[in-house]
Coordinates of C-alpha atoms in Angstrom, one line a residue:
M299 CA -162.0 -26.4 -202.5
E300 CA -165.2 -24.7 -201.7
Q301 CA -166.2 -21.1 -202.3
H302 CA -168.9 -19.5 -200.3
G303 CA -170.3 -16.0 -200.1
E304 CA -173.3 -13.8 -200.3
T305 CA -174.8 -11.7 -203.0
G306 CA -177.7 -9.2 -202.8
T307 CA -179.9 -7.2 -205.0
T308 CA -180.4 -3.5 -204.9
G309 CA -182.9 -3.1 -207.6
P310 CA -184.8 -5.0 -210.3
G311 CA -182.2 -7.4 -211.8
A312 CA -179.2 -5.8 -210.2
V313 CA -176.9 -8.2 -208.4
V314 CA -174.4 -6.7 -206.0
T315 CA -171.6 -8.8 -204.5
T316 CA -170.4 -7.6 -201.1
G317 CA -167.2 -8.4 -199.3
L318 CA -163.8 -9.7 -200.6
D319 CA -162.9 -12.8 -202.4
V320 CA -160.4 -14.5 -200.0
V321 CA -158.2 -17.5 -200.4
V322 CA -157.4 -19.2 -197.0
T323 CA -154.7 -21.8 -196.6
T324 CA -151.9 -23.1 -194.5
V325 CA -148.2 -23.2 -195.4
A326 CA -147.0 -26.5 -197.1
S327 CA -145.6 -28.0 -193.9
D328 CA -148.7 -27.4 -191.7
S329 CA -151.4 -30.2 -191.6
H330 CA -153.7 -28.4 -189.2
T331 CA -157.2 -27.7 -190.5
W332 CA -159.2 -26.4 -187.5
N333 CA -157.6 -23.0 -187.9
L334 CA -158.7 -22.9 -191.5
V335 CA -162.3 -23.7 -190.7
F336 CA -162.3 -21.0 -188.0
L337 CA -160.9 -18.4 -190.4
Q338 CA -163.4 -19.4 -193.1
L339 CA -166.3 -19.1 -190.7
L340 CA -165.0 -15.7 -189.4
L341 CA -164.5 -14.3 -192.9
E342 CA -167.9 -15.5 -194.0
E343 CA -169.5 -14.0 -191.0
L344 CA -167.9 -10.7 -191.9
G345 CA -169.4 -10.9 -195.4
H346 CA -166.5 -12.2 -197.4
R347 CA -166.4 -15.1 -199.9
V348 CA -163.8 -17.8 -199.0
T349 CA -162.0 -20.4 -201.0
N350 CA -160.4 -22.7 -198.5
L351 CA -157.5 -24.5 -200.1
G352 CA -156.9 -26.7 -197.0
A353 CA -153.8 -27.9 -195.3
C354 CA -150.3 -28.8 -196.7
V355 CA -150.8 -26.8 -199.9
P356 CA -147.6 -26.9 -202.0
D357 CA -146.3 -23.5 -202.9
A358 CA -146.8 -24.0 -206.6
L359 CA -150.4 -25.1 -206.1
L360 CA -151.1 -22.0 -204.0
V361 CA -149.6 -19.8 -206.6
A362 CA -151.5 -21.5 -209.4
E363 CA -154.8 -21.2 -207.5
C364 CA -154.2 -17.6 -206.7
R365 CA -153.5 -16.8 -210.3
R366 CA -156.7 -18.6 -211.4
L367 CA -159.0 -17.1 -208.7
A368 CA -157.5 -13.5 -208.6
P369 CA -158.5 -13.1 -205.0
D370 CA -158.8 -9.8 -203.2
L371 CA -156.9 -11.2 -200.2
I372 CA -154.7 -14.2 -199.5
V373 CA -154.6 -15.5 -195.8
L374 CA -152.0 -17.9 -194.6
S375 CA -152.4 -19.5 -191.3
S376 CA -149.9 -21.6 -189.3
V377 CA -150.3 -23.7 -186.2
N378 CA -147.1 -25.9 -186.4
G379 CA -144.7 -23.0 -185.6
H380 CA -143.1 -23.0 -189.0
G381 CA -145.0 -20.2 -190.5
F382 CA -142.1 -17.9 -190.5
P383 CA -139.7 -19.8 -192.8
D384 CA -142.5 -21.1 -194.9
G385 CA -144.1 -17.7 -195.1
L386 CA -140.9 -16.1 -196.4
R387 CA -140.7 -18.7 -199.2
V388 CA -144.4 -18.4 -200.1
A389 CA -144.4 -14.6 -200.1
A390 CA -141.4 -14.6 -202.6
A391 CA -143.3 -17.1 -204.9
L392 CA -146.6 -15.0 -204.8
R393 CA -144.8 -11.6 -205.2
A394 CA -142.8 -12.9 -208.1
R395 CA -146.1 -13.2 -210.2
P396 CA -146.9 -9.8 -211.6
E397 CA -150.7 -10.5 -211.3
L398 CA -150.3 -11.2 -207.6
A399 CA -147.6 -8.7 -206.7
R400 CA -150.1 -6.2 -205.2
T401 CA -152.7 -8.7 -203.8
P402 CA -153.0 -8.1 -200.1
L403 CA -151.3 -11.0 -198.3
V404 CA -151.4 -11.7 -194.6
I405 CA -150.1 -14.5 -192.3
G406 CA -150.9 -15.4 -188.8
G407 CA -150.9 -18.0 -186.1
K408 CA -147.9 -19.6 -184.5
L409 CA -145.1 -18.4 -186.7
G410 CA -142.1 -19.5 -184.7
I411 CA -141.1 -22.4 -182.5
E412 CA -139.1 -20.1 -180.1
G413 CA -140.8 -17.9 -177.5
T414 CA -138.7 -14.9 -178.6
G415 CA -138.2 -13.0 -181.8
A416 CA -141.7 -12.0 -182.7
D417 CA -140.7 -8.4 -183.6
A418 CA -137.9 -9.6 -185.9
R419 CA -140.2 -12.2 -187.5
R420 CA -142.8 -9.5 -188.1
R421 CA -140.3 -7.2 -189.7
A422 CA -138.8 -9.8 -191.9
L423 CA -142.3 -11.0 -193.0
L424 CA -143.4 -7.5 -193.9
A425 CA -140.1 -6.9 -195.8
A426 CA -140.8 -10.2 -197.7
G427 CA -144.1 -8.9 -199.0
F428 CA -146.7 -9.5 -196.3
D429 CA -149.2 -6.7 -195.7
G430 CA -150.1 -7.9 -192.3
V431 CA -148.7 -10.3 -189.6
F432 CA -151.0 -11.5 -186.9
E433 CA -148.9 -13.7 -184.6
E434 CA -150.6 -15.7 -181.8
G435 CA -151.2 -13.7 -178.7
G436 CA -151.9 -10.5 -180.6
S437 CA -155.1 -8.5 -180.3
P438 CA -158.1 -10.5 -181.5
G439 CA -159.6 -7.5 -183.1
A440 CA -156.5 -6.7 -185.2
F441 CA -157.4 -9.0 -188.2
P442 CA -161.0 -7.7 -188.6
A443 CA -159.7 -4.2 -188.3
F444 CA -157.2 -4.9 -191.1
L445 CA -160.1 -6.3 -193.2
R446 CA -162.1 -3.1 -192.7
E447 CA -159.1 -1.0 -193.8
L448 CA -158.7 -2.7 -197.2
A449 CA -159.8 -0.5 -200.1
P450 CA -162.9 -1.6 -201.9
G451 CA -162.3 -4.8 -203.8
G452 CA -159.4 -5.6 -201.5
R453 CA -156.8 -3.8 -203.5
P454 CA -154.5 -1.2 -201.9
S455 CA -155.5 2.3 -202.7
L456 CA -153.8 3.7 -205.7
D457 CA -154.1 7.3 -204.4
G458 CA -151.0 7.1 -202.4
A459 CA -152.7 6.4 -199.1
P460 CA -150.5 4.2 -196.9
V461 CA -151.4 0.6 -196.1
P462 CA -152.8 0.8 -192.6
A463 CA -150.5 0.2 -189.7
V464 CA -152.6 -2.6 -188.1
S465 CA -150.8 -5.3 -186.2
G466 CA -147.6 -4.8 -188.1
A467 CA -149.1 -4.0 -191.6
R468 CA -146.4 -3.1 -194.2
R469 CA -146.1 0.6 -195.0

């Protein structure tokens, strides 16, 4: 597990950290890693700090690491087509922890093995607790747009503003 990021200074001795602290991983059944490397590089290029947990991370380990790290965002990626059922299970485990219940959570990639049902999968994943669903074939700019819409620190706004409706974001 590696953590990367950038810090800067704005005055004598003042250190300012920019971007979000992001955990990136796959679902437990997915052994693909190239997607995680791509996501890590994209997020770092956008100024975020990334902890990449790697592939085939068991649910309990993901929850434990997210509790330890207290990230601003959790990103799950799936290439094997089982992201939908695994994502439902992971969302329940993460949302069951009070300290992670409001942490922005997104999933993307190949979420199903059938060519149909993307809208139903998206609705079910949002209902399960995901804040964004980015299924393969969607707009390449949707995920970066979602990142820009996150409140400072990555936490949803407490002023009652809705979560952005980007690529199926939960409302």
